[in-house]
PDB file of C-alpha atoms in Angstrom:
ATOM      1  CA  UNK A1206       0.925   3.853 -15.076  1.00 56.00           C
ATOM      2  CA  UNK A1207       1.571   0.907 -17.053  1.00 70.00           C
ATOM      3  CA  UNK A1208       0.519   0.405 -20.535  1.00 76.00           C
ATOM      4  CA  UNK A1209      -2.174  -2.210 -19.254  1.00 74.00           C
ATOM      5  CA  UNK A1210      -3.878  -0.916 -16.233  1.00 81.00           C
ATOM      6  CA  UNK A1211      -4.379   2.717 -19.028  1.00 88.00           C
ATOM      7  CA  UNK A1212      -5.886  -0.012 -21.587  1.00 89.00           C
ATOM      8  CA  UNK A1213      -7.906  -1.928 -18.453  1.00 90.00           C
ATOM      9  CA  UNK A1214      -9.312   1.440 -17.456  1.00 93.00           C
ATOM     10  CA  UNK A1215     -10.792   1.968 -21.288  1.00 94.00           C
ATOM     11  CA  UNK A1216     -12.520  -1.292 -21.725  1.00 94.00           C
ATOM     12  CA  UNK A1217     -13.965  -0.963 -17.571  1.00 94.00           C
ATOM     13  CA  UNK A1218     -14.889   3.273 -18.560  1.00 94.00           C
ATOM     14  CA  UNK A1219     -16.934   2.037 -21.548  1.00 95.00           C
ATOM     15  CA  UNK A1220     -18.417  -1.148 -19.728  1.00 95.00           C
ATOM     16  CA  UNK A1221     -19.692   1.027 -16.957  1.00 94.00           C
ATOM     17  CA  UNK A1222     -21.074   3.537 -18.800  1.00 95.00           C
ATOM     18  CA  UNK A1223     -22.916   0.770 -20.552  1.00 95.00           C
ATOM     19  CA  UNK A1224     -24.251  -0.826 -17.215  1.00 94.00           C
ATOM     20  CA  UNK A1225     -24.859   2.689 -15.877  1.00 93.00           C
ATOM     21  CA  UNK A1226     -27.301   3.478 -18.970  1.00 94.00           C
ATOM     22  CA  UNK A1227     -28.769  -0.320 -18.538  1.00 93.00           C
ATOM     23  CA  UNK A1228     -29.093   0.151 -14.559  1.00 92.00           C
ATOM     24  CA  UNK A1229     -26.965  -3.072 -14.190  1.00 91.00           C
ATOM     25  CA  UNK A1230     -23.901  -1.870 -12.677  1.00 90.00           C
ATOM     26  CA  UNK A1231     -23.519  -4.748  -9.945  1.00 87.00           C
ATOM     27  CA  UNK A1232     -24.980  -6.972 -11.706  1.00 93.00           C
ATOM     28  CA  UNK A1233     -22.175  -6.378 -14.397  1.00 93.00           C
ATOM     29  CA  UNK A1234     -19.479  -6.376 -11.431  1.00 91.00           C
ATOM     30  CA  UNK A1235     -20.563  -9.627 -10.557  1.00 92.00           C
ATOM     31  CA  UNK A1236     -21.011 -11.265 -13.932  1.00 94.00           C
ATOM     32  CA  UNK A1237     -17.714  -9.654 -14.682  1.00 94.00           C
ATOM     33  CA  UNK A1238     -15.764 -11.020 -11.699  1.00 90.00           C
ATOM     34  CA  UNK A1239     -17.282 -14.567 -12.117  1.00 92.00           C
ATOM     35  CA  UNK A1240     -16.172 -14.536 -15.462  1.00 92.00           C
ATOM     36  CA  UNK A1241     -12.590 -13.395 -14.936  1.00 92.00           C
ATOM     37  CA  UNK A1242     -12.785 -16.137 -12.233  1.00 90.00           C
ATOM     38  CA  UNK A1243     -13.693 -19.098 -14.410  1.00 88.00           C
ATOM     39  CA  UNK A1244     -11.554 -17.819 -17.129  1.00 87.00           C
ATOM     40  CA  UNK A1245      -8.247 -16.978 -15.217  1.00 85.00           C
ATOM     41  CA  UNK A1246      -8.580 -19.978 -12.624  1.00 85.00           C
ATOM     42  CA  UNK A1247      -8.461 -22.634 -15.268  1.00 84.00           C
ATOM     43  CA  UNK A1248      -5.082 -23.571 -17.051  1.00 88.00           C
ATOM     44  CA  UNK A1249      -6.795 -25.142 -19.923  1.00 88.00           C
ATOM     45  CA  UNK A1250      -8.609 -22.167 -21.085  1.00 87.00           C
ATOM     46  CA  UNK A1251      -5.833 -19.849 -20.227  1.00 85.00           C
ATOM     47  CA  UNK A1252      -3.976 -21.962 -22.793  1.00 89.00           C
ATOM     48  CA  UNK A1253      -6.628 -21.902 -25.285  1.00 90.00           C
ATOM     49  CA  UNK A1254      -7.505 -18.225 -25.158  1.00 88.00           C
ATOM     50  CA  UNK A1255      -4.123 -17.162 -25.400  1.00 86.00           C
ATOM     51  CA  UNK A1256      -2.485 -20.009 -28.169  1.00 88.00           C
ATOM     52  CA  UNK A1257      -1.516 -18.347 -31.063  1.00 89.00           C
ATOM     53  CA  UNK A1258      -1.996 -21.496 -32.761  1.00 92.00           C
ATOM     54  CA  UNK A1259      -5.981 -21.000 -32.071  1.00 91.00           C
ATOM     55  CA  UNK A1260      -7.819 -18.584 -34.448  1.00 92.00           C
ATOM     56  CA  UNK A1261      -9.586 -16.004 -33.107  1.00 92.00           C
ATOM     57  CA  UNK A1262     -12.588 -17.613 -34.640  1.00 93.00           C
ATOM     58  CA  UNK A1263     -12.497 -20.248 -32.627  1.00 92.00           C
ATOM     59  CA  UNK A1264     -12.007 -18.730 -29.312  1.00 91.00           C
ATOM     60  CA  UNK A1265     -15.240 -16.351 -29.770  1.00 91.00           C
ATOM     61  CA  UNK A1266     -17.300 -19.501 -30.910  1.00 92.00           C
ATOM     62  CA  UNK A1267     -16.397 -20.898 -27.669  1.00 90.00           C
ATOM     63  CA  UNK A1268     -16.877 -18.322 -25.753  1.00 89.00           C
ATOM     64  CA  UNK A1269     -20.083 -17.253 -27.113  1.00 88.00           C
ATOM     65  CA  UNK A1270     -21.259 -20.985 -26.923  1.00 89.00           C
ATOM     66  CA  UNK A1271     -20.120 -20.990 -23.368  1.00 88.00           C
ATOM     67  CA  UNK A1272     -21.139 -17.198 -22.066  1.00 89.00           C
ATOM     68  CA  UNK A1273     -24.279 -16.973 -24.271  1.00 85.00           C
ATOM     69  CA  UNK A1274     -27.137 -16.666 -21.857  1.00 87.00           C
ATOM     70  CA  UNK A1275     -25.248 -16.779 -18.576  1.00 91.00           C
ATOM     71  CA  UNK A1276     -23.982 -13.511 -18.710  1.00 92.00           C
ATOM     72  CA  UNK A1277     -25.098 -10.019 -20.072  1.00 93.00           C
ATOM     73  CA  UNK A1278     -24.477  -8.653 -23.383  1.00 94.00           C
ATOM     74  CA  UNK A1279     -22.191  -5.961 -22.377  1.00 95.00           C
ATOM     75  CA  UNK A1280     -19.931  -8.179 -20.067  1.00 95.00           C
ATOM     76  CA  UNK A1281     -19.964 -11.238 -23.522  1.00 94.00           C
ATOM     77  CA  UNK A1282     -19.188  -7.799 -25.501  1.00 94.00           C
ATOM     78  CA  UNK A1283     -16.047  -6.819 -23.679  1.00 95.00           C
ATOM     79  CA  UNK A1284     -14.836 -10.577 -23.223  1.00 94.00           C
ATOM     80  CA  UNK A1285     -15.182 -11.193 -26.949  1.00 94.00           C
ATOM     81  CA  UNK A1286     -13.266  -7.661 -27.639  1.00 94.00           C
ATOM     82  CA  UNK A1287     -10.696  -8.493 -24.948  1.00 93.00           C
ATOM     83  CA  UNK A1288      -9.702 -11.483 -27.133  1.00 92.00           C
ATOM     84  CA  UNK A1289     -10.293 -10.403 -30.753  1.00 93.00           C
ATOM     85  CA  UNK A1290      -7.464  -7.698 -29.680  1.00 92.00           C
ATOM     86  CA  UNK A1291      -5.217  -9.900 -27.796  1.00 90.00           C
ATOM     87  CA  UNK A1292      -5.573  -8.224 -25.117  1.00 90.00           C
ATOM     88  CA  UNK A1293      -7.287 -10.827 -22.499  1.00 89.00           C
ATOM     89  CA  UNK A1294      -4.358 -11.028 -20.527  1.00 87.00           C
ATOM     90  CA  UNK A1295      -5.757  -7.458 -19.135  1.00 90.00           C
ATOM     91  CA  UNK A1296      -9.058  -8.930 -17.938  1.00 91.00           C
ATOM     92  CA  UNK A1297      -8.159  -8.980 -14.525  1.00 91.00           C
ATOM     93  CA  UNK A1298      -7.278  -5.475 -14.437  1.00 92.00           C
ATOM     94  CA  UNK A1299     -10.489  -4.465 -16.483  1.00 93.00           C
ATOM     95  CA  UNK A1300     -12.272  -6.406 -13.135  1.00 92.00           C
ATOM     96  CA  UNK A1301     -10.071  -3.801 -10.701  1.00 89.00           C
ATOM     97  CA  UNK A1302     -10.710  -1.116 -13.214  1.00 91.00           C
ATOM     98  CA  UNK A1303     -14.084  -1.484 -12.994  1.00 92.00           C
ATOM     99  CA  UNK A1304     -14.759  -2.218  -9.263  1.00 88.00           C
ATOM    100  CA  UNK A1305     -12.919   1.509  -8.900  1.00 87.00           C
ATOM    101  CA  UNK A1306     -15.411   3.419 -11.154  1.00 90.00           C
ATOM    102  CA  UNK A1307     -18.408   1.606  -9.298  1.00 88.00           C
ATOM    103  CA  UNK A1308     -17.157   2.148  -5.892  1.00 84.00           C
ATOM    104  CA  UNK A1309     -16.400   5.852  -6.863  1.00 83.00           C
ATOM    105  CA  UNK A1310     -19.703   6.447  -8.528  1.00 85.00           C
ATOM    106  CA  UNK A1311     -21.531   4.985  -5.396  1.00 80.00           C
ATOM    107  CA  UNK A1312     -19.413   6.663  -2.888  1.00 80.00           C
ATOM    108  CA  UNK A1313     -17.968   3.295  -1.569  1.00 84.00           C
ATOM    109  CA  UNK A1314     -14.682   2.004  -0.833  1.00 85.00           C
ATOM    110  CA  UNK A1315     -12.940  -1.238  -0.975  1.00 84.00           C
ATOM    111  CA  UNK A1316     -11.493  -3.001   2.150  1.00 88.00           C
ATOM    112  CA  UNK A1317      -9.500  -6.088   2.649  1.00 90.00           C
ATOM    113  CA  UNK A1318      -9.963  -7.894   6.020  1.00 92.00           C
ATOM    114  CA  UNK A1319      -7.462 -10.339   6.689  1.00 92.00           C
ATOM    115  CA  UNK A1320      -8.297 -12.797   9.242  1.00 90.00           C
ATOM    116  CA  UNK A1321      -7.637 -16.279  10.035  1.00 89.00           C
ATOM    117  CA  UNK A1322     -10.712 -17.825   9.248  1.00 90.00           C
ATOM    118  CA  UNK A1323     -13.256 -17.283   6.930  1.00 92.00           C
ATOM    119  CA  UNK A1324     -15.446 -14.103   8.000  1.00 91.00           C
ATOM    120  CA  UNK A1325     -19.343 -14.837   8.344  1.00 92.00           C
ATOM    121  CA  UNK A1326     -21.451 -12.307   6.051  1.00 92.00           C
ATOM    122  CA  UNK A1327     -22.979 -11.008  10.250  1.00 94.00           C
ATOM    123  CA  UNK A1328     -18.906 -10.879  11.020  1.00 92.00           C
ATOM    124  CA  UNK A1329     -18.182  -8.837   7.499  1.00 92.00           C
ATOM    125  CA  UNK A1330     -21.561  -6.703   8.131  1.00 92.00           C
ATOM    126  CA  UNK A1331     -20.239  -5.454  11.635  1.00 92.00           C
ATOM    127  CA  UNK A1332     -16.888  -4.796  10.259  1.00 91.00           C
ATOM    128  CA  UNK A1333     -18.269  -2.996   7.271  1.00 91.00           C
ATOM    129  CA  UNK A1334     -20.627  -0.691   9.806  1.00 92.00           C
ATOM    130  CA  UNK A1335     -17.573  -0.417  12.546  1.00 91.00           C
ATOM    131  CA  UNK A1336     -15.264   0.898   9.434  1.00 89.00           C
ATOM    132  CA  UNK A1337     -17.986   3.219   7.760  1.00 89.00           C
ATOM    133  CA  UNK A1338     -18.622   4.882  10.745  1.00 88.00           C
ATOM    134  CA  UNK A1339     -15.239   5.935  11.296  1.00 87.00           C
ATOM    135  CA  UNK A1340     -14.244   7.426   7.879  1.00 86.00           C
ATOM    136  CA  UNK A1341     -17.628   7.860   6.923  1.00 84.00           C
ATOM    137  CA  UNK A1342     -18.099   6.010   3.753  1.00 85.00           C
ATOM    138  CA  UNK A1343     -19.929   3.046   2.816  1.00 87.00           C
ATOM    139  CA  UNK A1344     -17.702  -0.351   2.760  1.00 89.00           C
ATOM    140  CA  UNK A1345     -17.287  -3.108   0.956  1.00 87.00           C
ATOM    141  CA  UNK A1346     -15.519  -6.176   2.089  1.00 89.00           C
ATOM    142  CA  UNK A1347     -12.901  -8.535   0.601  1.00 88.00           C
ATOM    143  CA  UNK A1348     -12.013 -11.283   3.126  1.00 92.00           C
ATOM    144  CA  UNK A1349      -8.281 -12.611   2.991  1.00 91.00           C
ATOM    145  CA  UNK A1350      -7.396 -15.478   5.067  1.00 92.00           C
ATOM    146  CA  UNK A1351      -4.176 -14.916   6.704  1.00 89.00           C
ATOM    147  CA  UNK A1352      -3.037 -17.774   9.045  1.00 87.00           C
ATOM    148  CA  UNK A1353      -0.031 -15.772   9.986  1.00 84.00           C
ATOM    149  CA  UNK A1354      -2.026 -13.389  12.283  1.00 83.00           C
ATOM    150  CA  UNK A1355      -2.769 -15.797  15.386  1.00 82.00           C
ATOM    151  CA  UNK A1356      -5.979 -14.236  15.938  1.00 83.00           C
ATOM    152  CA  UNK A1357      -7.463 -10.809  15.305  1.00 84.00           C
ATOM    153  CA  UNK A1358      -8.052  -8.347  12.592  1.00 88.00           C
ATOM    154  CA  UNK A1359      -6.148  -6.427   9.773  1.00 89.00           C
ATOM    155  CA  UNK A1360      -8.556  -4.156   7.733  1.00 89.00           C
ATOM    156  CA  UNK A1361      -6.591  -2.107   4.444  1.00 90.00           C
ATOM    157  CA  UNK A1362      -8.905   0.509   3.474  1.00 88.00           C
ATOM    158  CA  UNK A1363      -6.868   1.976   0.413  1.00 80.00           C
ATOM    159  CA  UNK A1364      -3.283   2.954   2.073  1.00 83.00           C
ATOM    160  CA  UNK A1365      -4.346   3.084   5.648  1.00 86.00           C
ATOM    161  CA  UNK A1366      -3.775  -0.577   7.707  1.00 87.00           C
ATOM    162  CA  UNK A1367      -5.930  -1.403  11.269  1.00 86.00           C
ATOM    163  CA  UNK A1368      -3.772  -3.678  12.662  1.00 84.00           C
ATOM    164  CA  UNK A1369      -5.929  -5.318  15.556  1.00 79.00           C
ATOM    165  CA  UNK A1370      -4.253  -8.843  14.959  1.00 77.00           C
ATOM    166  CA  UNK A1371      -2.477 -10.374  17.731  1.00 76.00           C
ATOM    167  CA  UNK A1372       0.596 -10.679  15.380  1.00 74.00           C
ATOM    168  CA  UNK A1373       0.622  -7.009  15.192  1.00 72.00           C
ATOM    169  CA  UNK A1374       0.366  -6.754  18.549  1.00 74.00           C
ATOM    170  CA  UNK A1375       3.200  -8.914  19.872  1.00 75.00           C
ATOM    171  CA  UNK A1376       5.107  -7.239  17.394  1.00 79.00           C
ATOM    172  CA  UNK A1377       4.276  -3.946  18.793  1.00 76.00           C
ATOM    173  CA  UNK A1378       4.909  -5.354  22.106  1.00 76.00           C
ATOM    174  CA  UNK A1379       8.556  -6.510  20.944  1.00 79.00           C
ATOM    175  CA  UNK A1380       9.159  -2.820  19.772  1.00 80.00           C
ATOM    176  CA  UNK A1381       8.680  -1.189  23.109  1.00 77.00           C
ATOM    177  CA  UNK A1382      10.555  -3.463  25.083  1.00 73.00           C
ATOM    178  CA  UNK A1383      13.148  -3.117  22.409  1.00 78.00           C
ATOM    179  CA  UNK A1384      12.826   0.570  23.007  1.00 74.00           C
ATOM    180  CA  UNK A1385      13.393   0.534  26.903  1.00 71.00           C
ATOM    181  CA  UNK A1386      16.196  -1.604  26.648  1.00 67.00           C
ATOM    182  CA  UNK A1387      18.175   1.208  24.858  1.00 62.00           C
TER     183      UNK A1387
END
């Protein structure tokens, strides 16, 4: 385990806790993943938050001027700590970190769906109900758009793959014709 993902997992233990106690603990996810969002999809601030040349001053002025309001206190708590410690590079982890200890706590599990269009929330619903039933745990979705699949379905539900695309099935195809030939 890397140095990070250990120092991640601190800062998303204490910021659960802290949403558990406040009963906010999607509310924090969500806060928390728009945040990382903004913050790690724009080059600018990337630059800013992480310039040496920038006091640390400065950065939580900024952030507190642009956070303040918008998000909880616990989430503007861990940002601002992230970055008076240098450490903001790990916010992206702290997201994954803390996704893990909510899904745990409320018996759910994370699954990618890769597909070759953008899933409707009725589409991800039947998936996440067609998946629960079968290992018996609650779902959560993350869609991927994949073009490479042709058409179909490929649902990762920790190390286990579902490979109903129709990439994965010519390819399966290939492998037993392969196989007779032989």
């Amino acid at each position: 385990m890397s140095r990070d993902s250990v120092i991640a997992k601190r800062y998303a233990k204490a910021l659960f806790e802290v949403a558990i106690k406040n009963q906010s603990v999607l509310e924090v996810e969500a806060e928390l993943h728009a945040v990382a969002t903004s913050i790690t999809g724009d080059r600018d601030i990337v630059k800013f938050i992480s310039s040496p040349n920038v006091s640390v001053a400065s950065k939580l002025s900024v952030v507190d001027n642009s956070l303040q309001g918008k998000v909880s206190e616990p989430v503007l708590n861990t940002i601002k700590l992230l970055i008076e410690r240098n450490r903001i590079h790990a916010l992206e982890s702290v997201v994954e970190s803390y996704m893990k200890f909510e899904s745990d706590s409320l018996g759910m599990v994370n699954a990618r769906v890769y597909s070759t269009y953008e899933l409707s929330q009725e589409e991800k619903d039947t998936v996440a109900k067609d998946f629960s039933a079968r290992i018996g745990k609650q779902i959560r979705i993350e869609n991927v758009i994949d073009k490479s699949l042709i058409g179909g379905l490929k649902v990762a539900i920790g190390d286990t793959i579902y490979d109903g695309s129709l990439a994965g099935q010519l390819k399966r195809l290939e492998q037993s014709f392969t196989r007779r030939v032989k």
